[in-house]
CSV table of C-alpha atoms in Angstrom, one decimal:
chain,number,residue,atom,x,y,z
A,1088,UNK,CA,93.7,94.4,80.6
A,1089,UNK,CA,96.7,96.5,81.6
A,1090,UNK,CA,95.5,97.6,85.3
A,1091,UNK,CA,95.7,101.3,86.1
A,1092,UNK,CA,98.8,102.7,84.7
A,1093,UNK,CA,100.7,105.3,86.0
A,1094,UNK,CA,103.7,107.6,84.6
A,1095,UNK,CA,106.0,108.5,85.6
A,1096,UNK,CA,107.1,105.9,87.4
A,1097,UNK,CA,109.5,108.2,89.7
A,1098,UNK,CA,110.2,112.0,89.0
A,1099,UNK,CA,112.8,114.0,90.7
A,1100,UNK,CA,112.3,117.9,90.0
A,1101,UNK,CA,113.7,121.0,92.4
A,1102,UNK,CA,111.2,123.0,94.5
A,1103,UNK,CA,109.2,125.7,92.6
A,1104,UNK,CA,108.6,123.3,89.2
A,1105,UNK,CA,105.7,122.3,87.8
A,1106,UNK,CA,104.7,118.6,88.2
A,1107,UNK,CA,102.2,116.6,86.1
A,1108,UNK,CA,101.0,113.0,87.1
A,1109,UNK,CA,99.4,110.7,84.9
A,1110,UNK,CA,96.6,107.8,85.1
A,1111,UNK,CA,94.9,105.7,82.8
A,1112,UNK,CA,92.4,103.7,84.8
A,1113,UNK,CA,90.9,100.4,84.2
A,1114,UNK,CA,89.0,100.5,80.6
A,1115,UNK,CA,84.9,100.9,81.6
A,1116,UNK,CA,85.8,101.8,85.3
A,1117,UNK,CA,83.7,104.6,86.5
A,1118,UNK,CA,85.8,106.2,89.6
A,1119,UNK,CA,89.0,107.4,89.7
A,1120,UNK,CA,91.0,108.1,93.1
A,1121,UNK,CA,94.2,109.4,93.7
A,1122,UNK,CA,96.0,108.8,97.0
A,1123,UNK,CA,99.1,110.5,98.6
A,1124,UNK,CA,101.7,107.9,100.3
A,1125,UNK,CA,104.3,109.2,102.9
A,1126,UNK,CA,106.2,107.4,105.6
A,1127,UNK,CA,104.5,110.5,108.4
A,1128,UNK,CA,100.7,110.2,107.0
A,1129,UNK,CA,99.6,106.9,105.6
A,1130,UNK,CA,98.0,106.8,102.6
A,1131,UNK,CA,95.9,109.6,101.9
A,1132,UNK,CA,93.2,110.0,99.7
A,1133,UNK,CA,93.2,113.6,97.6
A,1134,UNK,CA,90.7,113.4,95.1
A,1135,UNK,CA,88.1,111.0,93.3
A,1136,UNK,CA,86.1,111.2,90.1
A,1137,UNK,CA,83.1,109.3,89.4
A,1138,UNK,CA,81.7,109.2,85.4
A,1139,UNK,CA,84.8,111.9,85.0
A,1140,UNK,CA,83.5,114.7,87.2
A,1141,UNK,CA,85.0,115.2,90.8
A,1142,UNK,CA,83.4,113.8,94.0
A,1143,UNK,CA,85.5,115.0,96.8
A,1144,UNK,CA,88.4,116.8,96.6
A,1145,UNK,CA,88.3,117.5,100.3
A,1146,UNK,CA,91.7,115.8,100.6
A,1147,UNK,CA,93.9,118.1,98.3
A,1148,UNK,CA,96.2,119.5,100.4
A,1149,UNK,CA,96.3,123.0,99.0
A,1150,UNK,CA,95.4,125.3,96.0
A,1151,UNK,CA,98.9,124.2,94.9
A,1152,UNK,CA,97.4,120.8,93.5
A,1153,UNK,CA,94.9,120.3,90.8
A,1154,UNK,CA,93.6,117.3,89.4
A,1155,UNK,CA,91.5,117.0,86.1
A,1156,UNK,CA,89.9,114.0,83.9
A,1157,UNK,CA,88.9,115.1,80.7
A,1158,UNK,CA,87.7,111.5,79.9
A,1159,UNK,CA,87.3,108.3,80.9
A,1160,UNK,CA,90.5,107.0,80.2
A,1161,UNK,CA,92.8,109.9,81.3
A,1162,UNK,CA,93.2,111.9,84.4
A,1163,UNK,CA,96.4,113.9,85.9
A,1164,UNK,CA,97.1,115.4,89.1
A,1165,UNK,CA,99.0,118.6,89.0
A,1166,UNK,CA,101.0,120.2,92.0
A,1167,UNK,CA,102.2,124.0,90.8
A,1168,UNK,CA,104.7,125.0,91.8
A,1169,UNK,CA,106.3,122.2,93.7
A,1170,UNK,CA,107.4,121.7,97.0
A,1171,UNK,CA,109.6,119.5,99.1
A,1172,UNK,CA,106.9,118.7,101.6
A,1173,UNK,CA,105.3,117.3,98.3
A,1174,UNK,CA,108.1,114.4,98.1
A,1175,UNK,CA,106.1,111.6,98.3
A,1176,UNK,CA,104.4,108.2,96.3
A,1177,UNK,CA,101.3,109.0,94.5
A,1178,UNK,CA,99.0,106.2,93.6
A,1179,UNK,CA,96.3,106.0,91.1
A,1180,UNK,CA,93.6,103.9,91.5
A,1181,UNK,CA,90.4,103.2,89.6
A,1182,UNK,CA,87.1,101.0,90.6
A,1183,UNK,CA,83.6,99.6,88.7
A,1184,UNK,CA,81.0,100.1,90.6
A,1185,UNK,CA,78.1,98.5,89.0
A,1186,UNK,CA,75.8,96.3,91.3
A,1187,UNK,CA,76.8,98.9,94.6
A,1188,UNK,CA,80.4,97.9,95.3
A,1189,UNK,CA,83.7,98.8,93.9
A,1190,UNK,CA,86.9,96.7,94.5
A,1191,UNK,CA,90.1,99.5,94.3
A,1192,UNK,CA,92.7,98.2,91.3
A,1193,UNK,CA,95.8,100.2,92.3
A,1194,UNK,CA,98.6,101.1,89.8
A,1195,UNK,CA,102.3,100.9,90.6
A,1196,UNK,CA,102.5,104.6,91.5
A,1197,UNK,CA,104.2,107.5,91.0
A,1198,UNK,CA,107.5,108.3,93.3
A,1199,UNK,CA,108.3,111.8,93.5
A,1200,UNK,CA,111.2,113.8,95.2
A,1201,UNK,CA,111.1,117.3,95.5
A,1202,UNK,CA,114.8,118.8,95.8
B,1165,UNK,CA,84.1,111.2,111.1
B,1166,UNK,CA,84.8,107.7,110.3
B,1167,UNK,CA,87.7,106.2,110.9
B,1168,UNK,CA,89.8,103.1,111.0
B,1169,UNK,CA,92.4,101.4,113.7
B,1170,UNK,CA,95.1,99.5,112.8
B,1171,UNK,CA,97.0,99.1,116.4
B,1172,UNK,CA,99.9,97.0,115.8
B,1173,UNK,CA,102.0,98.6,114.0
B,1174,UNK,CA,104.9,97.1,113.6
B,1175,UNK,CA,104.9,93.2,113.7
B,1176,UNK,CA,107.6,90.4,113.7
B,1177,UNK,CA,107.1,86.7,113.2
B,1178,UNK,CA,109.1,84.1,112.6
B,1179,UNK,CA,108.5,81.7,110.1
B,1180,UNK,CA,105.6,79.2,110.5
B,1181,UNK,CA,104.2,81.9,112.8
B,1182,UNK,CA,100.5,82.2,113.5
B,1183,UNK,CA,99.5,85.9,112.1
B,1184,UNK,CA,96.8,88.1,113.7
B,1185,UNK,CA,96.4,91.6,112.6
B,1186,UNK,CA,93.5,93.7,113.9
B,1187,UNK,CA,91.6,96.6,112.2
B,1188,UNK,CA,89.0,98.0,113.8
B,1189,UNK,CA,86.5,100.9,112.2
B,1190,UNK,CA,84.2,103.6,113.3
B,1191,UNK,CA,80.7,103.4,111.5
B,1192,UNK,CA,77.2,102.4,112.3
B,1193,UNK,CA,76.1,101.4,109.1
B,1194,UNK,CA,76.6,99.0,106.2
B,1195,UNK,CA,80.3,98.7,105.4
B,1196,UNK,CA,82.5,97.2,103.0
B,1197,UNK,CA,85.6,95.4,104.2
B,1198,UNK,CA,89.0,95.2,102.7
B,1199,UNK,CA,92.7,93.9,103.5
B,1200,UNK,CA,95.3,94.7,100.9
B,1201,UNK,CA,98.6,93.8,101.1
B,1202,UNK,CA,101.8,96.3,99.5
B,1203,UNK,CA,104.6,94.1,99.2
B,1204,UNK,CA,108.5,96.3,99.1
B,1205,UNK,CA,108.4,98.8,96.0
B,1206,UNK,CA,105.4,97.6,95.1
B,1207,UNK,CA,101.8,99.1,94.8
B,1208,UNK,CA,98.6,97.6,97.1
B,1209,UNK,CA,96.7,94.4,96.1
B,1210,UNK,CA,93.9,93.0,97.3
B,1211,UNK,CA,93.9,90.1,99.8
B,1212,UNK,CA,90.8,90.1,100.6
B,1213,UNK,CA,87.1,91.7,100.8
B,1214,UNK,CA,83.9,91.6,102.2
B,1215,UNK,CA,80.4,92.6,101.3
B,1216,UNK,CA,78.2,90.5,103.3
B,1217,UNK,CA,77.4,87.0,104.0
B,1218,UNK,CA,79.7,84.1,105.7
B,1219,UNK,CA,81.2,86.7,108.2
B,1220,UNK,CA,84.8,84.1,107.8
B,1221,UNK,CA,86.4,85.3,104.4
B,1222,UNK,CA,89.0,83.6,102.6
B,1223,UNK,CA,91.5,85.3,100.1
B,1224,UNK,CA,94.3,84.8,98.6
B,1225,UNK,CA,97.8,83.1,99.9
B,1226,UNK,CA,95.9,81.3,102.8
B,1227,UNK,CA,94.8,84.8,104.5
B,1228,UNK,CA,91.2,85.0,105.8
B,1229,UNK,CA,89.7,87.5,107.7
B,1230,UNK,CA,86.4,87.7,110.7
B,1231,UNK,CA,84.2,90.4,110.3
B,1232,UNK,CA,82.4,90.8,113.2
B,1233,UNK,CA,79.9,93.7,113.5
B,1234,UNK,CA,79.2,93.7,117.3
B,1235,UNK,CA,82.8,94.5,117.7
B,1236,UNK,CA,83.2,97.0,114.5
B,1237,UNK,CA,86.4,94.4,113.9
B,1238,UNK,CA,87.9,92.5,110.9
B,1239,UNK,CA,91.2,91.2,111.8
B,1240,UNK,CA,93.4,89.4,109.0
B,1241,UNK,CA,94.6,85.6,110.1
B,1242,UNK,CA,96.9,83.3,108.3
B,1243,UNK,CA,98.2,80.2,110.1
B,1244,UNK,CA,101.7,79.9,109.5
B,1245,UNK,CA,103.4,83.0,107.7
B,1246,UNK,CA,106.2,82.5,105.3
B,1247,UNK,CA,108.9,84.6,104.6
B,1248,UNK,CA,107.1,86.1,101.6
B,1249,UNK,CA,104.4,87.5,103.8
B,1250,UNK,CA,106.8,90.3,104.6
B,1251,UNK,CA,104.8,93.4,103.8
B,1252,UNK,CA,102.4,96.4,104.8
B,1253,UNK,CA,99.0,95.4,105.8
B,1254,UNK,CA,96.3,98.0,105.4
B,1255,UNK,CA,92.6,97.5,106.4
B,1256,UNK,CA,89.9,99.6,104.4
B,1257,UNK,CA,86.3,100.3,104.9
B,1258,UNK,CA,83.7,101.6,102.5
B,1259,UNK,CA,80.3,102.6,103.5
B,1260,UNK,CA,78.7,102.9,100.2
B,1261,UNK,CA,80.2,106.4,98.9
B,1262,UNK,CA,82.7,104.2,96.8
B,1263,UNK,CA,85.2,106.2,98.8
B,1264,UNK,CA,87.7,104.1,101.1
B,1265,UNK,CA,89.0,104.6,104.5
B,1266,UNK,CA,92.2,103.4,105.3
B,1267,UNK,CA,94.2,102.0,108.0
B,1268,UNK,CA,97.5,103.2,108.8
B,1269,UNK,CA,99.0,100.3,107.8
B,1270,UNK,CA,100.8,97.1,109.5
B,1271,UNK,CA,104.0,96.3,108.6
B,1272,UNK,CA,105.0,93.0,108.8
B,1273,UNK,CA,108.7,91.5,108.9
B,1274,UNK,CA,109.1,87.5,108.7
B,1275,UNK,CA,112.5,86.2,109.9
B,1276,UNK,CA,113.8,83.4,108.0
């Protein structure tokens, strides 16, 4: 298998755009997590989807971000309109949780600069 | 809310160093333990995990890790570091949501 993929790899786009992040998990995982990474915060986590339906989005910062999955091999995180507070690496991640646990396979991430 | 502690946050070693790194969490219950490691530009891999059993868990690149549950602690070892060990360090805990907790990460700089 692949791993998680991510695109793009970085993005550079001015405040006020549109941004779309993409993640193909793991074929036959069944959660989904997307994380926020910044030098100030840590990793965060912003959202996770479990069979393609969201958990948790407790962690999305504002109404400015949306995520979706509309299947099991595809989910995007959406931040409209941009910001430069947004600048940051976004990683996707994607477990299989059959028999109660769920090792996290990370993807290379998404680096994105907000201008 | 639960929570994790990773105090030291920056750490430097020289070479052939012994390597302690502490993490320490905040839950009462069952837990699954994690160390992954995110090497420069790179994303996070696993190093190591823990579900239950032998308390002393090996992983990968001679790291191994203690859980003990009377201290709510799982610090990461490895005897003798190598310049390749350079990296951030996060600990992660998972109490059975599927949902991880993170550290706030180690970073670790080994001199040459």
């Amino acid at each position: 298998d692949a791993g998680v993929i991510q695109s793009p790899r970085h993005e550079v786009t001015e405040m006020g755009q549109e941004v779309t992040l993409r993640c193909k998990p793991i074929s036959g995982h069944d959660y989904l997590f997307w994380y926020r990474q910044t030098m100030m915060r840590g990793l965060e986590l912003l959202i996770y989807f479990n069979n393609n339906v969201p958990i948790d989005d407790s962690g999305m910062p504002e109404d400015r971000f949306s995520a979706k999955m509309p299947n099991a091999s595809f989910s995007t995180l959406k931040i409209q309109p941009s910001e430069p507070r947004d600048s940051a690496v976004y990683f996707c991640a994607s477990s299989l949780t059959s028999g109660g646990r769920g090792e996290q396979f990370f993807g290379p991430g998404t680096r994105l600069t907000v201008l | 809310a639960q929570s994790v502690s990773q105090h030291n946050h920056h750490v430097i070693l020289s070479e052939a160093a012994s390597l302690e790194l502490g993490c320490n969490y905040s839950y009462g219950g069952t837990v699954n333990l994690f160390w992954y490691v995110q090497y420069p530009g790179q994303h996070l891999q696993l190093l190591l995990k823990y579900f239950s059993g032998d308390p002393l868990v090996k992983g990968i690149k001679g790291f191994e890790a203690e859980f003990i549950k009377s201290k709510f602690s799982f610090n990461l070892r490895k005897p003798s570091v190598q310049w390749s060990d350079t990296a951030e360090y996060f600990c992660a805990v998972e109490s059975g949501t599927y949902k991880y907790i993170f550290g706030t990460g180690t970073r670790l700089k080994v001199l040459a």
